[in-house]
Each structure stands twice: as structure tokens, then as C-alpha cells.
Coordinates of C-alpha atoms in Angstrom, one line a residue:
F1 CA 47.0 -65.7 67.6
D2 CA 47.5 -62.5 69.5
L3 CA 44.5 -61.8 71.7
A4 CA 45.7 -58.3 72.6
T5 CA 45.8 -57.4 68.9
F6 CA 42.4 -59.1 68.4
H7 CA 40.8 -57.0 71.2
S8 CA 42.3 -53.8 69.8
Y9 CA 39.9 -54.1 66.8
R10 CA 36.9 -51.8 66.7
M11 CA 33.7 -52.3 64.9
P12 CA 34.1 -51.6 61.2
G13 CA 31.8 -48.6 61.5
S14 CA 33.7 -46.9 64.2
A15 CA 36.4 -44.3 63.6
P16 CA 39.8 -45.9 64.4
A17 CA 42.7 -43.9 66.0
N18 CA 44.4 -43.3 62.6
G19 CA 41.2 -42.1 61.0
E20 CA 41.1 -44.8 58.4
A21 CA 38.2 -47.1 58.0
T22 CA 38.9 -50.6 59.5
W23 CA 37.9 -54.0 58.4
P24 CA 38.8 -57.1 60.2
K25 CA 41.6 -58.9 58.4
D26 CA 41.7 -62.6 57.4
V27 CA 38.5 -63.6 59.1
G28 CA 38.1 -67.3 59.3
V29 CA 38.6 -70.4 61.5
I30 CA 41.1 -69.9 64.4
A31 CA 40.5 -73.2 66.2
L32 CA 38.6 -76.4 65.4
E33 CA 37.5 -79.2 67.7
I34 CA 35.9 -82.5 66.7
Y35 CA 33.9 -85.0 68.8
F36 CA 32.8 -88.5 67.8
P37 CA 31.3 -91.3 69.8
S38 CA 33.5 -93.7 71.7
Q39 CA 32.2 -96.8 69.9
Y40 CA 32.0 -98.0 66.4
V41 CA 30.8 -101.0 64.3
D42 CA 33.2 -102.6 61.7
Q43 CA 31.7 -102.3 58.2
A44 CA 33.2 -105.6 57.0
E45 CA 31.6 -107.3 60.0
L46 CA 28.3 -105.5 59.2
E47 CA 28.4 -106.8 55.6
Q48 CA 28.5 -110.4 57.0
F49 CA 25.8 -109.6 59.6
D50 CA 23.5 -108.0 57.0
G51 CA 24.1 -111.0 54.6
V52 CA 25.3 -108.7 51.7
S53 CA 28.1 -109.4 49.3
T54 CA 31.7 -108.9 50.6
G55 CA 32.9 -105.4 49.8
K56 CA 29.5 -103.9 49.4
Y57 CA 30.1 -101.4 52.3
T58 CA 33.9 -101.4 52.4
V59 CA 34.6 -101.2 48.7
G60 CA 31.3 -100.0 47.1
L61 CA 30.8 -97.3 49.6
G62 CA 34.5 -96.9 50.7
Q63 CA 33.6 -97.2 54.5
A64 CA 35.7 -99.0 57.1
R65 CA 34.0 -98.1 60.4
M66 CA 30.8 -96.4 61.6
G67 CA 30.5 -94.5 64.8
F68 CA 27.2 -94.5 66.6
C69 CA 25.6 -93.2 69.8
S70 CA 23.9 -95.1 72.6
D71 CA 20.7 -93.8 74.1
R72 CA 23.0 -91.8 76.5
E73 CA 23.8 -89.2 73.8
D74 CA 21.6 -86.9 71.8
I75 CA 22.2 -83.7 69.8
N76 CA 22.3 -81.5 72.9
S77 CA 25.0 -83.6 74.6
L78 CA 27.1 -83.8 71.4
C79 CA 27.1 -80.0 71.1
L80 CA 27.7 -79.5 74.9
T81 CA 30.8 -81.8 74.7
V82 CA 32.4 -80.3 71.6
V83 CA 31.9 -76.7 72.7
Q84 CA 33.3 -77.3 76.2
R85 CA 36.2 -79.2 74.7
L86 CA 37.0 -76.4 72.3
M87 CA 36.9 -73.8 75.1
E88 CA 39.1 -76.0 77.5
R89 CA 41.7 -77.0 75.0
N90 CA 42.2 -73.5 73.8
G91 CA 42.1 -71.8 77.3
L92 CA 39.2 -69.6 76.4
S93 CA 36.7 -68.0 78.8
Y94 CA 33.0 -67.9 77.9
D95 CA 32.8 -64.2 78.1
Q96 CA 35.1 -64.0 75.0
V97 CA 32.3 -65.4 72.8
G98 CA 29.7 -63.0 71.3
R99 CA 27.9 -65.3 68.9
L100 CA 27.2 -69.0 68.9
E101 CA 25.1 -70.7 66.2
V102 CA 24.3 -74.5 65.8
G103 CA 23.8 -76.1 62.5
T104 CA 22.0 -79.4 62.8
E105 CA 19.2 -81.5 61.3
T106 CA 18.8 -83.7 64.4
I107 CA 15.7 -82.1 65.8
I108 CA 14.4 -83.2 69.1
D109 CA 12.3 -80.1 69.8
K110 CA 10.3 -78.1 67.3
S111 CA 10.7 -74.9 69.2
K112 CA 13.6 -74.9 71.6
S113 CA 17.1 -74.6 70.0
V114 CA 20.1 -76.7 70.8
K115 CA 22.0 -73.3 71.1
T116 CA 19.9 -72.4 74.2
V117 CA 20.8 -75.8 75.8
V118 CA 24.5 -75.1 75.2
M119 CA 24.1 -71.7 77.0
Q120 CA 24.3 -73.7 80.2
L121 CA 28.1 -73.7 79.7
F122 CA 28.0 -69.9 79.8
E123 CA 26.1 -69.5 83.1
E124 CA 29.1 -69.3 85.4
S125 CA 30.7 -66.6 83.3
G126 CA 27.5 -64.5 83.5
N127 CA 27.7 -63.9 79.7
T128 CA 24.2 -64.1 78.2
D129 CA 24.9 -61.5 75.4
V130 CA 25.5 -64.2 72.8
E131 CA 23.8 -63.9 69.4
G132 CA 22.7 -66.8 67.1
I133 CA 20.3 -69.7 67.3
D134 CA 20.0 -72.9 65.2
T135 CA 20.1 -73.3 61.5
T136 CA 18.6 -76.2 59.6
N137 CA 18.7 -77.7 56.1
A138 CA 20.0 -81.2 56.1
C139 CA 23.7 -81.4 56.0
Y140 CA 24.2 -77.7 55.0
G141 CA 23.2 -76.2 58.4
G142 CA 26.8 -76.2 59.7
T143 CA 28.1 -74.2 56.7
A144 CA 25.2 -71.7 57.1
A145 CA 26.2 -71.3 60.8
L146 CA 29.9 -70.8 59.8
F147 CA 29.0 -68.3 57.1
N148 CA 26.8 -66.4 59.6
A149 CA 29.7 -66.3 62.1
V150 CA 32.1 -64.9 59.4
N151 CA 29.5 -62.4 58.2
W152 CA 28.9 -61.3 61.8
V153 CA 32.6 -60.6 62.4
E154 CA 32.7 -58.7 59.1
S155 CA 29.6 -56.6 59.9
S156 CA 28.7 -53.5 61.9
S157 CA 27.1 -55.8 64.5
W158 CA 30.5 -57.2 65.5
D159 CA 31.6 -56.2 69.0
G160 CA 35.2 -57.5 68.9
R161 CA 34.4 -61.0 70.4
Y162 CA 34.8 -64.4 68.9
A163 CA 32.0 -66.3 67.1
L164 CA 31.4 -70.0 67.5
A165 CA 30.0 -72.1 64.7
V166 CA 28.8 -75.6 65.9
A167 CA 27.8 -78.5 63.6
G168 CA 26.4 -81.7 65.0
D169 CA 24.2 -84.6 64.1
I170 CA 23.3 -88.2 64.7
A171 CA 22.9 -89.9 61.3
V172 CA 20.8 -93.1 61.6
Y173 CA 18.8 -95.0 59.0
A174 CA 16.1 -97.7 59.1
T175 CA 17.3 -101.3 58.5
G176 CA 18.3 -101.7 54.9
S177 CA 20.8 -100.5 52.3
A178 CA 21.2 -97.0 53.7
R179 CA 22.0 -98.0 57.3
P180 CA 25.8 -98.4 56.6
T181 CA 26.0 -94.7 55.5
G182 CA 25.2 -93.5 59.0
G183 CA 27.5 -91.9 61.6
A184 CA 27.5 -89.3 64.4
G185 CA 29.6 -86.4 65.6
A186 CA 30.0 -82.7 66.2
I187 CA 32.5 -80.0 65.3
A188 CA 33.0 -76.5 66.9
M189 CA 34.9 -73.8 65.1
L190 CA 36.2 -70.6 66.6
V191 CA 35.8 -67.7 64.2
G192 CA 37.6 -64.3 64.2
P193 CA 40.2 -62.2 62.5
N194 CA 43.8 -63.0 61.8
A195 CA 42.8 -66.7 61.4
P196 CA 45.1 -69.4 60.1
L197 CA 42.2 -70.5 57.9
A198 CA 40.9 -67.3 56.3
F199 CA 37.9 -67.1 54.0
D200 CA 38.6 -66.0 50.5
R201 CA 36.4 -62.9 50.2
G202 CA 33.8 -62.9 47.5
L203 CA 34.6 -66.5 46.4
R204 CA 31.5 -68.5 47.2
G205 CA 29.5 -70.4 44.5
T206 CA 26.1 -71.3 45.8
H207 CA 23.2 -73.4 44.2
M208 CA 19.8 -73.8 45.8
Q209 CA 16.9 -75.8 44.4
H210 CA 13.8 -77.6 45.4
A211 CA 13.8 -81.4 45.4
Y212 CA 12.7 -84.3 47.6
D213 CA 15.9 -86.3 47.5
F214 CA 16.2 -86.8 51.3
Y215 CA 13.9 -85.4 53.9
K216 CA 12.4 -86.1 57.3
P217 CA 8.7 -85.5 57.3
D218 CA 7.9 -88.0 60.1
M219 CA 8.3 -86.1 63.4
A220 CA 7.9 -89.3 65.4
S221 CA 11.0 -91.0 63.8
E222 CA 14.7 -90.3 63.6
Y223 CA 14.8 -91.9 60.1
P224 CA 14.8 -89.9 56.8
V225 CA 12.9 -90.7 53.6
V226 CA 15.6 -91.1 51.0
D227 CA 15.5 -91.3 47.2
G228 CA 19.1 -92.6 46.7
K229 CA 19.4 -92.1 42.9
L230 CA 17.8 -88.6 43.0
S231 CA 20.1 -87.7 45.9
I232 CA 23.2 -88.5 43.9
E233 CA 21.9 -86.6 40.9
C234 CA 21.1 -83.5 43.1
Y235 CA 24.5 -83.7 44.8
L236 CA 26.5 -83.9 41.5
S237 CA 24.3 -81.3 39.7
A238 CA 24.8 -78.9 42.7
L239 CA 28.6 -79.6 42.5
D240 CA 28.6 -78.7 38.8
R241 CA 26.7 -75.5 39.3
C242 CA 28.6 -74.3 42.4
Y243 CA 32.0 -75.0 40.8
S244 CA 31.0 -73.1 37.6
V245 CA 29.8 -70.1 39.8
Y246 CA 33.1 -70.2 41.8
R247 CA 35.2 -70.3 38.7
N248 CA 33.4 -67.3 37.2
K249 CA 33.9 -65.3 40.4
I250 CA 37.6 -66.1 40.7
H251 CA 38.1 -65.2 37.1
A252 CA 36.4 -61.9 37.6
Q253 CA 38.5 -61.3 40.7
W254 CA 41.7 -62.1 38.9
Q255 CA 40.7 -59.9 36.0
R256 CA 40.3 -57.0 38.3
E257 CA 43.7 -57.7 39.7
G258 CA 45.3 -57.9 36.3
V259 CA 45.9 -61.7 36.6
D260 CA 45.6 -63.4 33.2
K261 CA 45.1 -67.1 33.7
R262 CA 42.4 -69.8 33.8
F263 CA 41.2 -71.3 37.0
S264 CA 41.3 -75.1 37.4
L265 CA 41.5 -77.7 40.2
E266 CA 45.3 -77.3 40.2
D267 CA 44.7 -73.9 42.0
F268 CA 43.4 -75.8 45.0
G269 CA 46.1 -77.3 47.3
Y270 CA 43.3 -79.5 48.7
M271 CA 39.7 -80.1 47.8
V272 CA 37.4 -81.4 50.5
F273 CA 33.7 -82.4 50.1
H274 CA 30.7 -83.2 52.1
S275 CA 31.0 -87.0 52.4
P276 CA 27.9 -89.1 52.6
Y277 CA 30.3 -92.0 51.8
C278 CA 33.8 -92.0 50.6
K279 CA 33.2 -93.4 47.2
L280 CA 30.9 -90.5 46.3
V281 CA 33.8 -88.1 47.2
Q282 CA 36.1 -89.8 44.8
K283 CA 33.5 -89.6 42.0
S284 CA 33.0 -85.9 42.9
L285 CA 36.6 -85.0 42.3
A286 CA 36.4 -86.8 39.0
R287 CA 33.4 -84.7 38.3
L288 CA 35.4 -81.5 38.8
V289 CA 38.1 -82.8 36.4
L290 CA 35.3 -83.4 33.8
S291 CA 34.2 -79.7 34.4
D292 CA 37.7 -78.5 34.0
F293 CA 38.0 -80.5 30.8
L294 CA 34.8 -79.2 29.3
S295 CA 35.5 -75.6 30.2
H296 CA 38.9 -75.6 28.5
P297 CA 37.9 -76.0 24.8
R298 CA 41.6 -76.4 23.8
S299 CA 42.4 -79.1 26.4
N300 CA 45.4 -81.2 25.4
T301 CA 44.1 -84.8 24.9
E302 CA 47.4 -86.1 23.6
T303 CA 49.4 -85.8 26.8
G304 CA 48.9 -84.7 30.4
P305 CA 45.8 -85.2 32.7
F306 CA 43.3 -85.1 29.8
S307 CA 45.1 -87.6 27.6
G308 CA 42.8 -90.1 25.9
L309 CA 39.6 -88.2 26.7
E310 CA 38.9 -86.7 23.3
A311 CA 35.8 -88.9 22.9
F312 CA 34.1 -87.0 25.7
R313 CA 34.7 -83.5 24.3
E314 CA 31.0 -83.0 23.4
V315 CA 29.3 -84.6 26.4
K316 CA 26.6 -82.6 28.3
P317 CA 27.3 -82.7 32.1
E318 CA 23.6 -82.9 32.9
E319 CA 23.4 -86.2 30.9
T320 CA 26.3 -87.8 32.6
Y321 CA 25.4 -88.3 36.3
F322 CA 25.0 -92.0 35.8
N323 CA 27.1 -92.5 32.7
R324 CA 29.5 -95.3 33.6
D325 CA 31.9 -94.6 30.7
V326 CA 32.3 -90.9 31.6
E327 CA 32.6 -91.8 35.4
K328 CA 35.3 -94.5 34.7
A329 CA 37.3 -92.4 32.3
F330 CA 37.4 -89.4 34.7
M331 CA 38.0 -91.4 37.9
K332 CA 41.0 -92.8 36.1
A333 CA 42.1 -89.4 34.8
S334 CA 41.8 -87.9 38.3
T335 CA 43.5 -90.7 40.3
E336 CA 46.7 -88.8 41.0
M337 CA 44.9 -85.6 41.8
F338 CA 42.6 -87.5 44.2
D339 CA 45.7 -88.9 46.0
Q340 CA 47.3 -85.5 46.3
K341 CA 44.3 -83.2 47.0
T342 CA 41.5 -85.2 48.5
K343 CA 42.4 -88.7 49.8
A344 CA 43.7 -87.4 53.2
S345 CA 40.5 -85.6 53.9
L346 CA 38.6 -88.9 54.2
L347 CA 40.2 -90.1 57.4
V348 CA 37.2 -89.2 59.7
S349 CA 34.6 -90.1 57.0
N350 CA 36.1 -93.6 56.4
Q351 CA 36.5 -94.3 60.1
N352 CA 33.4 -92.7 61.6
G353 CA 30.9 -92.4 58.7
N354 CA 28.6 -89.6 57.6
M355 CA 28.2 -87.0 60.4
Y356 CA 25.7 -84.9 58.3
T357 CA 26.4 -81.2 59.1
P358 CA 29.9 -81.7 60.4
S359 CA 30.9 -84.0 57.6
V360 CA 32.8 -81.6 55.4
Y361 CA 34.5 -80.0 58.5
G362 CA 35.5 -83.5 59.6
C363 CA 37.2 -83.7 56.1
L364 CA 38.9 -80.4 56.7
A365 CA 40.1 -81.5 60.2
S366 CA 41.5 -84.7 58.6
V367 CA 43.6 -82.7 56.2
I368 CA 44.9 -80.5 59.0
A369 CA 45.6 -83.4 61.2
Q370 CA 47.7 -85.2 58.7
H371 CA 50.0 -82.4 57.5
T372 CA 52.6 -80.2 59.0
P373 CA 52.0 -76.4 59.3
Q374 CA 54.9 -76.0 56.8
H375 CA 53.1 -78.2 54.3
L376 CA 49.8 -76.4 54.7
A377 CA 51.1 -72.8 54.7
G378 CA 49.9 -70.6 51.9
Q379 CA 47.6 -73.3 50.4
R380 CA 44.1 -72.6 49.1
I381 CA 41.6 -75.3 50.3
G382 CA 38.4 -75.8 48.4
L383 CA 35.3 -76.9 50.2
F384 CA 32.1 -78.2 48.9
S385 CA 29.1 -78.4 51.3
Y386 CA 25.8 -80.0 50.3
G387 CA 22.5 -80.4 52.1
S388 CA 19.6 -82.3 50.6
G389 CA 16.4 -80.6 49.6
F390 CA 18.8 -78.9 48.4
A391 CA 21.4 -76.3 49.3
A392 CA 25.0 -76.2 48.3
T393 CA 28.1 -73.9 48.3
L394 CA 31.6 -74.4 47.0
Y395 CA 34.0 -71.9 48.7
S396 CA 37.7 -71.6 49.6
L397 CA 39.9 -70.9 52.6
R398 CA 43.5 -69.5 52.5
V399 CA 45.9 -71.1 54.8
S400 CA 48.2 -68.6 56.7
Q401 CA 51.7 -68.2 55.4
D402 CA 53.1 -68.2 58.9
A403 CA 54.0 -71.7 60.0
T404 CA 56.5 -70.8 62.7
P405 CA 56.3 -72.5 66.1
G406 CA 53.6 -70.8 68.2
S407 CA 51.8 -69.3 65.2
G408 CA 48.0 -69.7 64.8
L409 CA 48.5 -72.4 62.1
D410 CA 51.0 -74.3 64.3
K411 CA 48.6 -74.3 67.2
L412 CA 45.7 -75.4 65.0
C413 CA 47.7 -78.4 63.6
A414 CA 48.9 -79.3 67.1
S415 CA 45.4 -79.3 68.5
L416 CA 44.4 -81.9 65.8
C417 CA 47.6 -84.1 65.8
D418 CA 45.9 -86.7 68.0
L419 CA 43.0 -87.2 65.7
K420 CA 44.0 -90.7 64.4
A421 CA 45.0 -91.8 68.0
R422 CA 41.5 -90.7 69.2
L423 CA 39.8 -92.7 66.3
D424 CA 42.0 -95.7 67.2
S425 CA 41.1 -95.5 70.9
R426 CA 37.4 -96.2 70.3
R427 CA 35.8 -99.4 71.3
K428 CA 34.6 -101.9 68.6
V429 CA 31.0 -103.2 69.1
S430 CA 29.6 -106.2 67.4
P431 CA 26.9 -105.7 64.6
A432 CA 24.4 -107.5 66.8
M433 CA 25.0 -105.0 69.6
F434 CA 24.9 -102.1 67.1
A435 CA 21.5 -103.4 65.8
E436 CA 20.2 -103.6 69.4
N437 CA 21.3 -100.0 70.0
M438 CA 19.5 -98.9 66.9
Q439 CA 16.3 -100.7 68.0
L440 CA 16.5 -99.2 71.5
R441 CA 16.8 -95.7 70.0
E442 CA 13.8 -96.4 67.7
D443 CA 11.7 -97.8 70.6
T444 CA 12.5 -95.0 73.0
H445 CA 12.4 -92.0 70.6
H446 CA 10.0 -89.4 72.0
L447 CA 9.5 -91.4 75.2
A448 CA 8.8 -89.5 78.4
P449 CA 9.5 -90.1 81.2
Y450 CA 12.7 -92.0 80.3
V451 CA 16.0 -93.0 81.9
P452 CA 18.7 -94.0 79.4
Q453 CA 20.2 -97.5 79.6
G454 CA 23.6 -97.0 78.1
A455 CA 26.7 -97.3 80.2
V456 CA 28.3 -93.9 81.1
E457 CA 31.7 -95.4 81.8
E458 CA 31.9 -96.4 78.1
L459 CA 31.8 -92.8 77.0
F460 CA 35.0 -90.8 76.4
P461 CA 36.1 -88.9 79.5
G462 CA 34.7 -85.3 79.5
T463 CA 31.6 -86.4 77.5
W464 CA 28.2 -84.8 78.3
H465 CA 25.4 -87.3 78.4
L466 CA 21.6 -87.6 79.0
T467 CA 20.7 -88.6 82.6
R468 CA 16.9 -88.6 82.2
V469 CA 13.9 -87.2 80.4
D470 CA 11.1 -86.2 82.8
E471 CA 7.3 -86.5 82.2
K472 CA 7.3 -83.1 80.6
H473 CA 10.0 -84.0 78.1
R474 CA 12.6 -81.9 79.9
R475 CA 16.1 -83.3 79.6
E476 CA 18.8 -83.4 82.2
Y477 CA 22.5 -83.8 81.4
S478 CA 25.7 -84.6 83.3
R479 CA 29.3 -84.7 82.3
R480 CA 31.6 -87.7 82.7
S481 CA 34.8 -87.0 84.7
L482 CA 37.8 -85.7 82.9
N483 CA 40.2 -87.2 85.4
D484 CA 41.1 -90.2 83.4
D485 CA 41.3 -88.2 80.1
L486 CA 44.7 -89.7 79.1
P487 CA 44.0 -91.5 75.8
L488 CA 42.3 -88.5 74.2
E489 CA 45.1 -86.1 75.2
A490 CA 47.9 -88.5 74.3
G491 CA 48.7 -86.9 71.0
L492 CA 49.1 -83.5 72.6
V493 CA 51.8 -84.6 75.1
N494 CA 54.4 -84.9 72.4
S495 CA 53.9 -81.4 70.9
T496 CA 55.8 -78.5 72.6
T497 CA 53.5 -75.9 71.0
A498 CA 50.4 -77.9 72.0
T499 CA 51.3 -77.9 75.7
E500 CA 51.8 -74.2 75.6
H501 CA 48.6 -73.6 73.6
I502 CA 46.2 -76.0 75.4
P503 CA 46.2 -75.4 79.1
S504 CA 45.0 -78.0 81.6
P505 CA 41.2 -78.1 81.3
V506 CA 40.8 -78.8 85.0
K507 CA 42.8 -75.7 86.0
K508 CA 41.2 -73.5 83.4
M509 CA 37.6 -74.4 83.9
P510 CA 36.7 -74.2 87.6
R511 CA 33.1 -73.5 86.6
L512 CA 32.3 -77.1 85.7
P513 CA 34.4 -79.2 88.1
A514 CA 35.4 -82.7 87.2
S515 CA 34.5 -85.3 89.8
T516 CA 33.8 -89.0 89.7
A517 CA 30.1 -88.4 89.3
G518 CA 30.5 -85.4 87.1
P519 CA 28.9 -82.1 87.9
E520 CA 25.3 -81.9 89.1
A521 CA 22.8 -82.5 86.3
V522 CA 21.1 -79.4 85.1
T523 CA 17.4 -79.7 84.2
V524 CA 16.7 -78.3 80.8
S525 CA 13.3 -77.9 79.2
N526 CA 13.9 -79.5 75.8
G527 CA 10.9 -81.0 74.1
D528 CA 10.2 -84.4 72.7
H529 CA 12.4 -87.4 72.1

């Protein structure tokens, strides 16, 4: 990505040197950083601990491991960590950012935004001219923040700087059948023009509707109220609607361009989904194959992907959410497509669990981490984002054609090539210890004053953490030293482009010096916990 070219852009409303109207080109995701906790519980061991049948979590839900936070981490610390990590690993200065918005449903203050806490990172730069606050609607907030970032860059408000969209959550459930669908993490995305992952203009299919499928009415608890069956029905119905709207929009676009063809899943190189648990994603891809089948009245049922599906020609989608025959037939029909287009996206979901707002972007990161720039170049990636209550959008990104060494796409791939190594470097914790952690979070939620009990040395190097909550509920944070940050960066050492692209964080970021004790804690007024 050429920063000089980027800064030569003017606001779309201003008159450029050549007298022609300008519009930022290929606005989208330039860089992406992911953070997840340094500890996990094994789902097979959790099955035994919970006394449920073998395979209930691992096969039934498709989950292998679940990341979780100790009382040392909260939504503020997650977002501080992921933003600083993105800035350091991409050699960016904080005055290059003009918008930062956080999408989260992990609310620890009913007034003060997480974004204002993250502004601590900007203090040394003197940059306070940063638009955006927090956006909330279950797991959809991160997508809303990303859309707002893209919309800002494409608007007359844009001042030529980058936007940051941050998604973070701690997903925890009360003891019971929903607990193994938890997780935690955060993602930060750098948004601007000439991006290796550019938004397809005008191609967003959205569906919004009122339902009480999953909600958090109890302000004194971290736990949601969940209607499991209704939640699945809302998710699948939203997927049907969004896909239909997207299909209509791309058909209209193609028609204007003189392209005579029908859209289908084959037009996506990859298809990623919000992943509450992996098995639902597999069912969702099958659902889109059903939609393709029903929207092509002359589908060939003799040979090809739809062979043997003639019996389902007349089914009504809204009557099939829990139809086992339809589900089984289309899961089978979509097996090959799932392996090609979606399976790779489930790395983080399978290994870390449901991160809520970052979930779909963890799936996007998983695809990028496991493919070469040459393999990704020119592909269209479909993304389905869903948040209960409910809000959903299906949209697409176009991957840059330029996969040459040093290109934006090459740098993006290099920055994520250590993802599996980072997941593997986490510490396994026993189910009993996990249960103790959950009980501690429950007992100390909203407690003030409070000093966290979790061990700082068990956090990944460079992780921000809570040091105390004072009697007025103000939170103080510190950062664990980066000095022993070898396991996390191991994947970058082998990449020539990565070493050029990602400078030494310690050299680049004098404003938050790494020391054994970490920088001095900053007191932040931040509401209840």
C-alpha cells in the first residue's frame, strides 16, 4: 500500500488538480489484526466434566477448544490490545487515524464508550480529532462499525486519513447447554482506499426484524437470555432474506453492465459466516445451496450438484428451518462446496469459540491465514453477519488482483500467516479451572473496589489488562511487557515481506515503552463491572 498515493487523495467534494470529480477507489480492509486470550478449555474434556454424551460439543456443535478470559481482561483491555497490536505490526502512527469505532455487546458502562478508553493510545500523538464511538446490536456491532468506516471514507466527511473498525466481545453463558458456545476475542481492521480487500459497491443485502431470540436485559449479569430454537430460526430466515436481496442487487448490477448470467454460490470464491458454532455454519452453506436450487426453476436434478433433489422442488424455505430431510439432503449436496469455500474459515471458530462481534471477521482472517496471495487474488468473498434481536447483512469483498511480493495483499497475508501458531501457543486449562474462572467473573461482576486475581504472567506478551477498579468504578489498565514476545511473532520471522512490512514494535512505538512492569497504569473512569 503506497501511503504517498493515499495521502494525495482529496475529499470527494473538493476539486482535484485535473478538474474531474474524485472518489476513493477500492475502499476496504487494508490490514487486519486478531487477538484472543492466552488460555483455552478443551471441549472433549468439557463434555466429560459436564457429564454429557461424548461428541455433544465436539461433533454436535463442531467445537474443539474454547478461549476464555480471566478477571484480568475485560472489553476495554481486549480492544486496547488489538488496536495497539495493529498499529505496531503495521508501523502506523496514531495521527494517521481519523475515525475509530468499536462494535461490541459486552457493556460494562451504560454511558462511557469503549472507544473513549482506547483513546489513551492516542494521547502521546496529540491526535484527538478521531470520529466514531461504540455501536451495539448483539454480534452485528462490528459489521456496523466496519460499514460506518467504509461509508466515512467514501463521504464528504473524509479528511484523507485511515479509519479503524474494532470488534470485541467476551461471550460467556450460565452453566448449562449454552456454555460451550462461548469464546472471547477482538479484531481491528484498518480501512482506506486501494485496499487488498475492497467492498463491492452497492452489493449489501440487509434484513432487520424484531425478535427476542437472544438478549441481555439483566444489567447486573454478563449472561444473556437465550431462546435457542428461535435464535436458529431467526439466523436462517435472515440468511435466506439477505441472500435473496444480495442476489437481486447483483443481478441488477450485471444487467446494467450487459452481463447475462444468473448469480449462484459458485460466484463466491469463499463464503464466510457469523459462527455461533461451526455446525451451524455448515448448515448455513447448505441453506444457500437450497436457495440456489429453489431460485433456478430449471435446475438439473439428473446430474451435477442438484442431482437427486427433485423431491424438494416445491418446498417453502420458511417451513424448512427444522426439516431434517431437507437439511440432510442439502448438507450432502453441499459437502464439496463447503470444503472448497467455507471449511478453512472455521479455524478460529473451532479453536477459540464464538467471539460475538469479531466472529465473522475471525472467519475472514482464517481464510486469509491459510491461503497464499496468489490463491486469493481476484476472488470474491461473501460474508454473512448476524446479530440477534435481530440485524443481518450479506455482502461481498473483492480481493485485489495484485499478489506480487510487497503488495497490499501480500502484506495482509504475511501479517496473518502466524495465526495457527498463535492458536497453538495458548495454554490448556482444565474444565474445573475454567468453571472456577467463570464463577469468579460471576461473583465479581460490578464489584467495586476490586483488584483482579488472575496471573498477569499467563497473558500473552503485549496484552493490556485490568489492574484495579476503584470505589467509583473507575478502571485502571497496564500492559504486559513485549520483551518476551517471541512465540506470537514466530510466524513472521520466516516471511521476507512480513519483516519489511511489520517493523519492530519497540522501535516504532516509544510512546508506550515496554518494561518488565509494563507502562504506568492509566486511571480511566469507566463505569460498573
